[in-house]
Coordinates of C-alpha atoms in Angstrom, one line a residue:
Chain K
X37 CA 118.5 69.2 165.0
X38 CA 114.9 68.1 165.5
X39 CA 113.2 64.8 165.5
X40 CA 109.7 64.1 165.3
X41 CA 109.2 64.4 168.5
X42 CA 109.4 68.4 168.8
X43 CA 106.7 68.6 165.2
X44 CA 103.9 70.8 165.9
X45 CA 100.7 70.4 164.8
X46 CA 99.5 72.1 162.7
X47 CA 97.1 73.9 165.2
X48 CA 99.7 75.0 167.1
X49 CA 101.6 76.2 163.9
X50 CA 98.7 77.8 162.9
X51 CA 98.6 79.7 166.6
X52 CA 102.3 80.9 166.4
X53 CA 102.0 81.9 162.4
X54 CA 98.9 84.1 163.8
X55 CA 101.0 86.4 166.0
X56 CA 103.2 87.1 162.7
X57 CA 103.1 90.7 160.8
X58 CA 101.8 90.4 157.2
X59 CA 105.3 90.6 155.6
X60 CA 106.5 87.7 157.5
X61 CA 103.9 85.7 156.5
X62 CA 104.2 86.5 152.8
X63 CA 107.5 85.2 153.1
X64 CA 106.1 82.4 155.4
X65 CA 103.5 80.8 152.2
X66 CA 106.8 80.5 150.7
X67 CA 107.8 77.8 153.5
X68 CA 105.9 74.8 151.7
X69 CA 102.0 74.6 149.7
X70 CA 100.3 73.6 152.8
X71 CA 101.7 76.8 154.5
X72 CA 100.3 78.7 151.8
X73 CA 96.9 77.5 152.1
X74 CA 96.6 77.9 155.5
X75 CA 98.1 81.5 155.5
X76 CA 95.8 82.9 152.4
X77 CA 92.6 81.1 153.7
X78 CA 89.7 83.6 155.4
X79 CA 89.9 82.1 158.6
X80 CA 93.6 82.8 159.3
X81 CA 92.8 86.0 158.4
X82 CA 90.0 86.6 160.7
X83 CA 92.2 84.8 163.4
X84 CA 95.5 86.9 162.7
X85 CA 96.4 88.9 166.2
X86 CA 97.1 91.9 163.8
X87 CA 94.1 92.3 161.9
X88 CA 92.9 95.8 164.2
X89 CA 96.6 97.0 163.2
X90 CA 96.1 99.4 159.9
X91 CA 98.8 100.3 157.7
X92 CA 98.9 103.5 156.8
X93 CA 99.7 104.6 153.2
X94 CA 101.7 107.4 151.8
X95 CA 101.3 107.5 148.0
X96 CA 103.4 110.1 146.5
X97 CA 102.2 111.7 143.0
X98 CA 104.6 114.0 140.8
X99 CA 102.7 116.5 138.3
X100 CA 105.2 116.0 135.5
X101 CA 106.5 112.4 135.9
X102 CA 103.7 109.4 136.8
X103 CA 107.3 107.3 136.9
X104 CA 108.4 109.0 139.8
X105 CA 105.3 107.7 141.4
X106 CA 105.7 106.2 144.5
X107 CA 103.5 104.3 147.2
X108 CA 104.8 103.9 150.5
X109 CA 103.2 101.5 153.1
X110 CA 103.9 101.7 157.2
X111 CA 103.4 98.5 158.7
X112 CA 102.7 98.9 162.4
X113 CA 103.4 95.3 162.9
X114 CA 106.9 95.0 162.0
X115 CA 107.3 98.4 162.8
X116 CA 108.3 98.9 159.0
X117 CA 108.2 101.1 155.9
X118 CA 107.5 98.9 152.3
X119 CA 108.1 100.5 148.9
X120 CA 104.7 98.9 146.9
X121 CA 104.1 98.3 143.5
X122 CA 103.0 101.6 142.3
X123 CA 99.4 101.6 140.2
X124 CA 100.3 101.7 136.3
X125 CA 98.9 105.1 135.0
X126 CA 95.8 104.4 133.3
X127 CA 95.7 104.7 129.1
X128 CA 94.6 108.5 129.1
X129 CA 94.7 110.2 132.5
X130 CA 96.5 113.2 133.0
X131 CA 99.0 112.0 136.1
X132 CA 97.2 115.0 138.1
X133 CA 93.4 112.9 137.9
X134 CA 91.0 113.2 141.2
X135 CA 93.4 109.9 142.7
X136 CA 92.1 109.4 146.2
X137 CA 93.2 106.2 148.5
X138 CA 90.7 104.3 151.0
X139 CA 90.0 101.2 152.5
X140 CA 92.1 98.6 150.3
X141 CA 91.7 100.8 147.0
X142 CA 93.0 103.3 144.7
X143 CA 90.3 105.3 143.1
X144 CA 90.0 107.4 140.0
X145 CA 86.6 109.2 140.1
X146 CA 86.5 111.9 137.0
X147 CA 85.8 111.6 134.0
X148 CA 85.2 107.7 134.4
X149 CA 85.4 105.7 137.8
X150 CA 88.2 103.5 138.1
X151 CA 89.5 100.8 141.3
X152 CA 92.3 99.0 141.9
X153 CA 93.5 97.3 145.1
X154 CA 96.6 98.8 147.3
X155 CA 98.5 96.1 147.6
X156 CA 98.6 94.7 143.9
X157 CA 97.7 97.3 141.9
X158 CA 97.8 95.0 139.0
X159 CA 94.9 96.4 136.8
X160 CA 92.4 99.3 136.7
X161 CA 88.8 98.1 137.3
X162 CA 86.0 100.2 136.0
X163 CA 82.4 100.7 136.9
X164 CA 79.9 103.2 134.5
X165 CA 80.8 106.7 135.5
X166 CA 78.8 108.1 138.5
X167 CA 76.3 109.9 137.3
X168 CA 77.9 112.8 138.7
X169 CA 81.5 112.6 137.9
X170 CA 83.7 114.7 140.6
X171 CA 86.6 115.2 141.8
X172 CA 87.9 115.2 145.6
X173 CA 84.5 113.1 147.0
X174 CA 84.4 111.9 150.1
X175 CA 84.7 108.0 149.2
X176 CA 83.7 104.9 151.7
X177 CA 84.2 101.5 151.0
X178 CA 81.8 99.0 152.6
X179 CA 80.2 95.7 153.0
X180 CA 76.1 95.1 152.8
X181 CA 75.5 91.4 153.0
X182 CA 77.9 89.1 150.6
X183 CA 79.8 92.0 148.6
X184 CA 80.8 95.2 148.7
X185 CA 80.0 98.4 148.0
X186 CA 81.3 102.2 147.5
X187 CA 79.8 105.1 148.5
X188 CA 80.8 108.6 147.3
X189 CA 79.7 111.8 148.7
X190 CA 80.4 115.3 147.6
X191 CA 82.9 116.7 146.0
X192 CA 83.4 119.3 143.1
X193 CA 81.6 118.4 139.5
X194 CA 83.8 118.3 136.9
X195 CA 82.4 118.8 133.2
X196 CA 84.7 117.9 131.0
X197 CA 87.9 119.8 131.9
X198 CA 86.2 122.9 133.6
X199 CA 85.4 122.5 137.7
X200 CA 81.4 123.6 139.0
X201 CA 81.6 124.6 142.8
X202 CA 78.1 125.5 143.1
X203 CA 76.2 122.0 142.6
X204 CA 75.7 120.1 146.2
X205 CA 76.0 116.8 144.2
X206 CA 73.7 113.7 144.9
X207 CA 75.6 110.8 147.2
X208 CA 76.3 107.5 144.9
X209 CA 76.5 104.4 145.7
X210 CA 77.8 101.5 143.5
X211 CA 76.0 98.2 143.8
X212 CA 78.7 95.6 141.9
X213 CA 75.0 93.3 141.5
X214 CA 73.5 95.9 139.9
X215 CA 76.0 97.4 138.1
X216 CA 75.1 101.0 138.6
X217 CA 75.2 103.7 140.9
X218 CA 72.0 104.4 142.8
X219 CA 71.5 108.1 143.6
X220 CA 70.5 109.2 147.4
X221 CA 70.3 112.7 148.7
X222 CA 73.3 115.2 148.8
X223 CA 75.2 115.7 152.1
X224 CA 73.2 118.8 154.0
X225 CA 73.5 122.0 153.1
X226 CA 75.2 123.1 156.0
X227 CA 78.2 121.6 154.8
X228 CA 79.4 123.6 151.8
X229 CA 81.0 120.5 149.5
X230 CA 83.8 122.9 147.9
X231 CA 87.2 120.9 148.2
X232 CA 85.7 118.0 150.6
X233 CA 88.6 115.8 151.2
X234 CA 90.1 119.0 152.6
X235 CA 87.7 120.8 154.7
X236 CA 85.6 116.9 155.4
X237 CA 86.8 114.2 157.5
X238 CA 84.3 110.8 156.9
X239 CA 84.4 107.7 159.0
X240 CA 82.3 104.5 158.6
X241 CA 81.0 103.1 161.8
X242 CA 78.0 100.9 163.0
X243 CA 76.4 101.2 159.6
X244 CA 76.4 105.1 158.6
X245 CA 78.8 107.0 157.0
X246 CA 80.1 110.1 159.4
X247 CA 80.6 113.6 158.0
X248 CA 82.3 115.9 160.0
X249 CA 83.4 119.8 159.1
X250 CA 87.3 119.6 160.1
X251 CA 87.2 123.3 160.7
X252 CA 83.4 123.8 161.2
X253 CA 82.8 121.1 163.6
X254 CA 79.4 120.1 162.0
X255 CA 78.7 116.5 161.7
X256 CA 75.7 114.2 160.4
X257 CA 75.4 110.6 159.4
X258 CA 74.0 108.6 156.4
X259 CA 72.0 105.7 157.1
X260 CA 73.6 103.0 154.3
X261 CA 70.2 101.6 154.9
X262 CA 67.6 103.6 154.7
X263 CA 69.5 106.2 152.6
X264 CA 69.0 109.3 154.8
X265 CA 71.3 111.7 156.7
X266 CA 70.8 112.6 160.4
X267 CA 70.3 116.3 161.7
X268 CA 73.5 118.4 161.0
X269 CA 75.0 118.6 164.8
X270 CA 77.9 120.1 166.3
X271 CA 80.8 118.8 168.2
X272 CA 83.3 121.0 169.3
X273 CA 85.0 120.7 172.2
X274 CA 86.5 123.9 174.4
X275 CA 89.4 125.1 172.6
X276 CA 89.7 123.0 169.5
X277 CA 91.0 124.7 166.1
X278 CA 90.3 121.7 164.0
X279 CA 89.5 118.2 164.1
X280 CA 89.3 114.9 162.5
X281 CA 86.4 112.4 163.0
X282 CA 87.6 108.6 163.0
X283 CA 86.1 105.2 163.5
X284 CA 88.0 102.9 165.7
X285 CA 87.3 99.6 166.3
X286 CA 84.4 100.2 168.8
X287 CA 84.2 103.7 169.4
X288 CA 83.8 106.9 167.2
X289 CA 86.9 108.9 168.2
X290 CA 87.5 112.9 167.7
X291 CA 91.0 113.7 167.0
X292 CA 92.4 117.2 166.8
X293 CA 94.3 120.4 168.0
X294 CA 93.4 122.4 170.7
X295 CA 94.2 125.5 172.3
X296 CA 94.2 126.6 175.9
X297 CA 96.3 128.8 177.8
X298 CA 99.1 126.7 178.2
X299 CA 99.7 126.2 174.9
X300 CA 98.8 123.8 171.9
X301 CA 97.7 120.2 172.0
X302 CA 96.5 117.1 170.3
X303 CA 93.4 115.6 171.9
X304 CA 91.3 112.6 171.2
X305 CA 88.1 112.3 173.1
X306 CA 85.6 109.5 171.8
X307 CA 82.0 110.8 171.1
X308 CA 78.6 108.7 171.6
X309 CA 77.5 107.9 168.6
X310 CA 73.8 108.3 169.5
X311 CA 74.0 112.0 171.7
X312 CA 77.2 113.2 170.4
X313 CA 78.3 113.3 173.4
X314 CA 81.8 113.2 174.2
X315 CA 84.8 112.9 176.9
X316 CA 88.7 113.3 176.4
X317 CA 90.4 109.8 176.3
X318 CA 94.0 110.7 175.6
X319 CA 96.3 113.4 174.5
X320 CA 99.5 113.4 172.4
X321 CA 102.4 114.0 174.6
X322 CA 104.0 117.4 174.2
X323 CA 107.4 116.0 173.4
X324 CA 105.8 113.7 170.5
X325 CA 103.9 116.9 169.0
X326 CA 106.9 119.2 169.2
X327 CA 109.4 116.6 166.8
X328 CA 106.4 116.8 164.1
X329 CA 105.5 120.2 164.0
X330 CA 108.3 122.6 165.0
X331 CA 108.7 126.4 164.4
X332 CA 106.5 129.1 166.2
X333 CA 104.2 130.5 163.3
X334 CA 100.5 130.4 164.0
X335 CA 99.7 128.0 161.2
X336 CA 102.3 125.3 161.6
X337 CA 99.7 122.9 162.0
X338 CA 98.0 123.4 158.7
X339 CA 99.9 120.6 157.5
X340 CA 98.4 118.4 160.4
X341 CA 96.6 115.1 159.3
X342 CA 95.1 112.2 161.0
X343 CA 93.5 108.9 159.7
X344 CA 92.7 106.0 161.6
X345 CA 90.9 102.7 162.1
X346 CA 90.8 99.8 164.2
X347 CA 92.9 100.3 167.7
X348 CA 95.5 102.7 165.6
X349 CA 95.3 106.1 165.0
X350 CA 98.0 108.3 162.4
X351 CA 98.7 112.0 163.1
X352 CA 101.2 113.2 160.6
X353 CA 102.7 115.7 159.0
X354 CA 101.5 116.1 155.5
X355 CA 105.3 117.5 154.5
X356 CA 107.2 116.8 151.6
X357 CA 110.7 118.8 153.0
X358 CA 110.3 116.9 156.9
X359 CA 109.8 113.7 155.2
X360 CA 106.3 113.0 156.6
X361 CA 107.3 112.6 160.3
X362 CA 104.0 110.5 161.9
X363 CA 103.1 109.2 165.1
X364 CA 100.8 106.7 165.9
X365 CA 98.5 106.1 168.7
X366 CA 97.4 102.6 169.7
X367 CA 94.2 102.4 171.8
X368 CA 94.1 99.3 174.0
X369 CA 91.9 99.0 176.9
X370 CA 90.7 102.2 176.5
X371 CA 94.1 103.5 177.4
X372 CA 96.3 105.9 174.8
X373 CA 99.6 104.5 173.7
X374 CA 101.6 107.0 171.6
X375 CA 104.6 106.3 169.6
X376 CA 106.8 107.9 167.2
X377 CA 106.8 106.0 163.5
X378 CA 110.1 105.6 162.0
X379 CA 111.0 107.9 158.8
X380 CA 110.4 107.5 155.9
X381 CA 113.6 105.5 153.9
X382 CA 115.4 108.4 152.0
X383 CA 114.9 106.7 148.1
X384 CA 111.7 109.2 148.4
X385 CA 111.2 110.9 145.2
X386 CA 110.2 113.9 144.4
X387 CA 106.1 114.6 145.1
X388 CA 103.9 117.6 144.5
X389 CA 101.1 116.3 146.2
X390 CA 100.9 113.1 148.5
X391 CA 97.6 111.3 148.9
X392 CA 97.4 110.0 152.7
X393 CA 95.3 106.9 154.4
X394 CA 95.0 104.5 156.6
X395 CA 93.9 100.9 155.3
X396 CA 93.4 97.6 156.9
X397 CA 95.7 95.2 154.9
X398 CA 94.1 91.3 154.9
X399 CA 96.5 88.5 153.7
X400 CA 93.2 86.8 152.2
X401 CA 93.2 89.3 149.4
X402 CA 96.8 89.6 148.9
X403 CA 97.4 85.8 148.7
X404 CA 94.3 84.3 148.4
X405 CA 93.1 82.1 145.5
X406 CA 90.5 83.8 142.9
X407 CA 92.2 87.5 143.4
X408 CA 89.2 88.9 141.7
X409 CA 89.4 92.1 142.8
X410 CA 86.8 92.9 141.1
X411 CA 83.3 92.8 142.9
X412 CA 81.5 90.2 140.7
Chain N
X66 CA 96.1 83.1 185.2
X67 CA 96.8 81.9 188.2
X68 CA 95.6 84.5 190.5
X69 CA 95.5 82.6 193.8
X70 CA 98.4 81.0 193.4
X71 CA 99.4 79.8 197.3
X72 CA 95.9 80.3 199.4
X73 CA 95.9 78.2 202.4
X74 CA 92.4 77.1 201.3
X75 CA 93.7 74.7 198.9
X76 CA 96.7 72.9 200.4
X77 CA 95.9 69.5 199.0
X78 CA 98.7 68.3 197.6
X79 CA 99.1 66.3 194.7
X80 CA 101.6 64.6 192.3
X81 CA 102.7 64.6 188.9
X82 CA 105.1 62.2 187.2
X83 CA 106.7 63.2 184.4
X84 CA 107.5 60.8 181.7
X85 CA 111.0 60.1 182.7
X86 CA 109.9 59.5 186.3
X87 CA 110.1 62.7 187.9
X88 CA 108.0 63.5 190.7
X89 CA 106.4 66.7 191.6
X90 CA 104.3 67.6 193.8
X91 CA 102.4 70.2 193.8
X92 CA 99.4 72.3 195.5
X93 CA 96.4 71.8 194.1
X94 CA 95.1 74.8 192.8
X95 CA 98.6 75.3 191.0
X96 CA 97.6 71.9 189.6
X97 CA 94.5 72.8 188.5
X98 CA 95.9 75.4 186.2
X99 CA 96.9 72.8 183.9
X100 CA 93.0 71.6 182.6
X101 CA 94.1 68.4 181.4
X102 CA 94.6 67.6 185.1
X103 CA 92.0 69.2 186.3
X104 CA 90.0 67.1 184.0
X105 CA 91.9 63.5 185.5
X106 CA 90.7 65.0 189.2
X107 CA 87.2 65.9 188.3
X108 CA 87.2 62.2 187.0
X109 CA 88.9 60.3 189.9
X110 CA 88.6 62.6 193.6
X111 CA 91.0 60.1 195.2
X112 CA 93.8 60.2 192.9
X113 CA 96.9 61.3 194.3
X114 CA 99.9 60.6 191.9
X115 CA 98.7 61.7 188.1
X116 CA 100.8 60.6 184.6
X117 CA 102.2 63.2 182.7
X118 CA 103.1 60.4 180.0
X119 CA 104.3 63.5 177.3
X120 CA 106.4 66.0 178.9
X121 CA 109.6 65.5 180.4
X122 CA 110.8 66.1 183.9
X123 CA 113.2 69.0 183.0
X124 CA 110.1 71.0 181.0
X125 CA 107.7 69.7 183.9
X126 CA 109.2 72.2 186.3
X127 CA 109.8 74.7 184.1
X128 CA 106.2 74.4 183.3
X129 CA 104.9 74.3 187.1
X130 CA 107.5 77.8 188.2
X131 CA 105.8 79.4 185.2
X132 CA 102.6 78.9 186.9
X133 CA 104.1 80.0 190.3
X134 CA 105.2 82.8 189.1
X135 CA 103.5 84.3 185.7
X136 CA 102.5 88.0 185.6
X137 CA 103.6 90.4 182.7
X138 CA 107.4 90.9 183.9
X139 CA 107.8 87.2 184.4
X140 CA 106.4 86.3 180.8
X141 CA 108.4 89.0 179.0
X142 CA 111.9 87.7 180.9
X143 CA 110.3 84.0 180.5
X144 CA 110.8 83.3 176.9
X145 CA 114.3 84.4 176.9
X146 CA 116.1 81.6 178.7
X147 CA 115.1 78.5 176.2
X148 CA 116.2 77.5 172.5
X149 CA 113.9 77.2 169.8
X150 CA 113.9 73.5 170.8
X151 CA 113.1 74.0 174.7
X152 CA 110.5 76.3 173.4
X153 CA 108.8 73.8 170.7
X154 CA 109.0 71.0 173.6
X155 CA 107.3 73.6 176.2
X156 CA 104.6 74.5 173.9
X157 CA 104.1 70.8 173.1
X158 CA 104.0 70.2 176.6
X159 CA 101.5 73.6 177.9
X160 CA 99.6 72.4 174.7
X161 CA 99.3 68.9 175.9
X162 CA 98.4 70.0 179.7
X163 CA 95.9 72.6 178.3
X164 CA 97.4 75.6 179.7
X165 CA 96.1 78.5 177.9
X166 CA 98.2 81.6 179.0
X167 CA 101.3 79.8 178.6
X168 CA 100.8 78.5 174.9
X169 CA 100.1 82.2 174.4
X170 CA 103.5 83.4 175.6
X171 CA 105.2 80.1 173.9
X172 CA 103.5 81.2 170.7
X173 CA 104.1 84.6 170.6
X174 CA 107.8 84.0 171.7
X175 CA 108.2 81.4 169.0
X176 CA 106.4 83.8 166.7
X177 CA 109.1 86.9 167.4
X178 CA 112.6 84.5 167.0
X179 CA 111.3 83.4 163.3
X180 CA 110.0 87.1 162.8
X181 CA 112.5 88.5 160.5
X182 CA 114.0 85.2 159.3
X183 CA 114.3 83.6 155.6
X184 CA 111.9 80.5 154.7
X185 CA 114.7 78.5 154.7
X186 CA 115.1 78.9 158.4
X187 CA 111.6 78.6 158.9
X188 CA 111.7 75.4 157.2
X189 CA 115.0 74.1 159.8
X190 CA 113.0 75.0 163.2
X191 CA 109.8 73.4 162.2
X192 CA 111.6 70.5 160.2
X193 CA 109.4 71.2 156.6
X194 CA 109.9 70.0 153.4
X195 CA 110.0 72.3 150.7
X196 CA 107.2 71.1 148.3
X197 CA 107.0 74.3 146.2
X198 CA 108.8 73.6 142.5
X199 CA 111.6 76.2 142.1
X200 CA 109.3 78.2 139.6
X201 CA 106.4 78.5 141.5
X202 CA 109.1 79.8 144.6
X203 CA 110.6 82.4 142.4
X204 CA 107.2 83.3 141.2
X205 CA 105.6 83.8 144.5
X206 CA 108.7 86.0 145.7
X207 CA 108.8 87.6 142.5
X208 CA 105.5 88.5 142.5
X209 CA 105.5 90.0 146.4
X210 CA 109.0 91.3 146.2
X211 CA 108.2 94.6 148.1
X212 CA 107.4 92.1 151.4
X213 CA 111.0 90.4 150.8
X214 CA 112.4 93.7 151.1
X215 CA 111.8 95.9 153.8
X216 CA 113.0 99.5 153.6
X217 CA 115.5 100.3 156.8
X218 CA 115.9 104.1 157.4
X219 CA 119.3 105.4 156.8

C-alpha cells in the first residue's frame, strides 16, 4: 500500500498525533516504542490541541458496598464516557470518609490526609495529617515554582468520630519540600464554613484561590503568596438564585440560575478579577435547560451543579434516578457553544452519593516515565 | 489564509513545474501563499518558471484550488475527497511548500480517519514496525484497559 515515499516525518507525525483525544493516543503508544516516547514526553503534552478540554468526573460512592464503587470519566474530546479504575479503599476507612475529587486527585482528608491520582489510582499517598483534620474542605491543587502544592480551606473539624461546626478552621497548605502543612488565616468570617463544598464554590486563577458563597454571593481571594485573603465582596447579578464561580482559561467566569419575569435561566457572565466587575457572556439555551431539569416545583434546580476549567464548562444534574444528564459549554473566542453530553452507559451502579469535578487530564502523567505521583 | 486571493494589484504571473512536468501558472500572490516560493522569489526577482522537484502535478493543483478557494466550508468539504494516501502525499507536499493553514486541515483530517482505529491500523497507514515485545503490548493495554474500551450508551 505505501512506499517510502508517502513516510512522514516524524514532525509531521507528531502534528497529526497532536489533534488526537487522549484515549486514542493511549492506544496510539501502543503503535511502536518511539511512539510511546514521543506521546508520554512533556512537550507533546503541552503541544496537544486538547489540553484546555477538561474531563469531567463522576465518581459514584455506595454507603454499604466500596465494590460497587464506580468512577466514571466524560471525555470531551472523543465525545466519550470511560469506566476508570476505581481507587482501592484504603486499610481502615469507613467507605463513607470525607472523599472529595479535584484537579488530577482523589483526596481523603479526615482523620489522616491521603492522594491518589484520577487516572491510575494505583496507591494511596499520605502526607502528616493537617493539623486540623476536616471533612468537606474546599481543596485546590496548585503549582509554586518546580512542584506542587495543596491548599485546603474550611470545612467542618472532625475529632475523632464526632463533627465541630463552630471552629472557622485555619487554611493549610502542604509544601511536599517541607513535608508539612503551613498554617495561614481562616477564610473570613463572613462566610460561615458549615458544609463548604456545598454552600462554597472555589476556583484557582492568576495566583489566588477564589471563594465564592453559592447562595450568598460573597466572594474573596487568597493570595498563595503572600498568604492573605482580599475584602469579602459581593457579586450578584439581577435576578440570580445561585451561582458557581469558575476559572476558565483566561477569564473568571460566574455561572448560575437566574430569574426574571420570563422565567428561569442559566447565565454565565465573566467577572474582572480586579473590580469584580462583571458582564453576561452567554446563556444556556432554554431547550438545553429544560431536558436537564424538568418538572415545575420551585426547587428543581437544587440538584444543579457546575464545574469548569479551561474553555469548558459542566452544568449537570447531580441525580442518581435521571442518570446525571450534563451539558457542556465550550467558550471559544469569547463566544458560548452549548452542547448536550451523552448519557451516562447504563452498567451504573447503585450510588448514595456521587462526588462531581472537572479535571484536566495530561498524557505526561498517565504515560509518562517515573509515575511518581507522589510530590518528592 | 489567503485573503486577497484575485486583487488586480498582483497580476504577475508566475510558474510552477511540478515534478512530473506539469506546468502551472499561477498569480502571484496565490504563489506566495506557499512560503517556500515565496522564499525562491525574494531570492531571485526575475524568475519566472520555479521547480516544485517534490510534489506531483495531480497534488500540485489540488494544492493551488485549495488556496483559491479555502474558507471554513471549503476546508470541512476539502478533506473528504482524498484517501489516506492522497492525504499523506498532500501533507507531504503543503509541508514541503510551507503552507501552514493547509498542513493544519491535512493534519487534523488525517488525525480524525485514524481516530477511533486499532494500532494495528495505525501501524498500515503510516507503514510502522511494531517494536514493542508481545509482553510489554499486553502490558501496556492491560494496564490502560479502560482507554481500549470506551463505553457506548445503549
Amino acid at each position: 500500500m505505501t512506499t517510502e515515499i508517502t513516510d512522514l516525518s516524524l514532525d509531521l507525525i507528531e502534528f497529526i498525533l497532536s489533534h488526537l483525544p487522549i484515549p486514542t493516543l493511549i492506544q496510539a503508544s501502543t503503535v511502536c516504542k518511539l511512539w510511546h516516547t514521543i506521546i508520554s514526553s512533556s512537550s507533546f503534552s503541552s503541544n496537544h490541541k486538547h489540553k484546555h478540554k477538561p474531563w469531567f468526573f463522576l465518581h459514584g460512592i455506595h454507603n454499604i458496598s466500596s465494590k460497587n464503587n464506580q468512577s466514571f470519566a466524560f471525555d470531551p474530546s472523543s465525545n466519550s464516557w470511560f469506566l476508570l479504575p476505581t481507587p482501592q479503599q484504603p486499610l481502615h476507612y469507613p467507605n463513607n470518609t470525607s472523599f472529595i475529587g479535584t484537579s488530577s486527585f482523589f483526596f481523603i482528608t479526615a482523620p489522616n490526609f491521603l492522594y491518589t491520582p484520577i487516572i491510575n489510582p494505583l496507591v494511596w499517598y499520605s502526607t502528616p495529617p493537617l493539623n486540623f483534620p476536616r471533612i468537606n474542605p474546599l481543596l485546590g491543587v496548585f503549582n509554586d515554582d518546580c512542584s506542587f502544592k495543596f491548599i485546603v480551606v474550611g470545612g467542618v473539624r472532625f475529632i475523632g468520630n464526632l463533627v465541630d461546626i463552630e471552629d472557622r478552621l485555619d487554611v493549610e497548605i502542604y509544601d511536599p519540600l517541607l513535608g508539612s502543612w503551613d498554617l495561614a488565616p481562616p477564610l473570613p468570617a463572613d462566610f460561615r464554613s458549615g458544609n463548604s463544598s456545598s454552600s462554597l464554590s472555589s476556583a484557582l486563577f492568576k495566583g489566588k484561590f477564589y471563594v465564592f458563597g453559592i447562595y450568598s454571593c460573597f466572594v474573596s481571594s487568597f493570595d498563595l503568596k503572600l498568604c492573605v485573603w482580599s475584602d469579602v465582596k459581593i457579586v450578584r447579578p439581577i435576578g440570580v438564585v445561585f451561582s458557581f464561580m469558575i476559572a476558565c482559561r483566561e477569564r473568571l467566569i460566574l455561572a448560575g440560575v437566574c430569574n426574571s419575569p420570563s422565567g428561569s435561566s442559566f447565565n454565565l457572565w465573566e467577572v474582572d478579577e480586579k473590580s469584580m466587575d462583571f458582564y453576561e457572556i452567554g446563556v444556556m439555551p432554554h431547550d438545553l435547560l429544560c431536558s436537564l431539569f424538568d418538572g415545575d416545583e420551585d426547587d428543581k434546580f437544587a440538584s444543579l451543579k457546575c464545574v469548569g476549567l479551561g474553555d469548558l464548562i459542566y452544568v449537570f444534574n447531580e441525580d442518581y434516578h435521571r442518570m446525571y444528564p450534563a451539558c457542556v459549554c465550550e467558550i471559544r473566542n469569547g463566544k458560548c457553544y452549548w452542547r448536550r453530553v451523552p448519557q451516562l452507559p447504563s452498567l451504573m451502579n447503585k450510588f448514595h452519593k456521587v462526588v462531581s469535578f472537572c479535571s484536566n487530564v495530561s498524557l505526561h502523567s498517565i504515560l509518562g516515565e517515573g509515575q511518581h505521583h507522589g510530590l518528592h | 489564509m489567503a485573503e486577497e486571493k484575485s486583487q488586480a494589484s498582483s497580476s504577475k504571473m508566475l510558474t510552477l513545474k511540478a515534478s512530473d512536468g506539469v506546468l502551472f501558472e499561477v498569480e502571484l500572490n496565490i504563489a506566495k501563499e506557499m512560503k517556500t516560493v515565496q522564499a525562491y522569489i525574494d531570492d531571485c526577482e526575475d524568475i519566472e518558471t520555479i521547480p516544485i522537484p517534490n510534489v506531483l502535478g495531480k497534488h500540485l493543483a489540488i494544492v493551488i484550488e485549495y488556496i483559491k478557494k479555502t474558507n471554513e466550508e471549503y476546508d470541512a468539504e476539502f478533506e473528504k475527497q482524498w484517501n489516506m494516501d492522497d492525504l499523506q502525499l498532500l501533507l507531504l507536499a503543503a509541508n514541503y511548500l510551507n503552507i501552514s493553514g493547509l498542513q493544519e486541515c491535512l493534519c487534523k483530517a488525517i488525525a480524525k480517519r485514524i481516530e477511533n482505529k486499532s494500532p494495528e491500523y495505525v501501524r498500515k497507514v503510516f507503514n510502522i514496525e511494531n517494536d514493542h515485545s508481545p509482553e510489554e503490548e499486553a502490558k501496556l493495554r492491560k494496564e490502560y484497559k479502560w482507554a481500549f474500551e470506551g463505553v457506548d450508551k445503549d
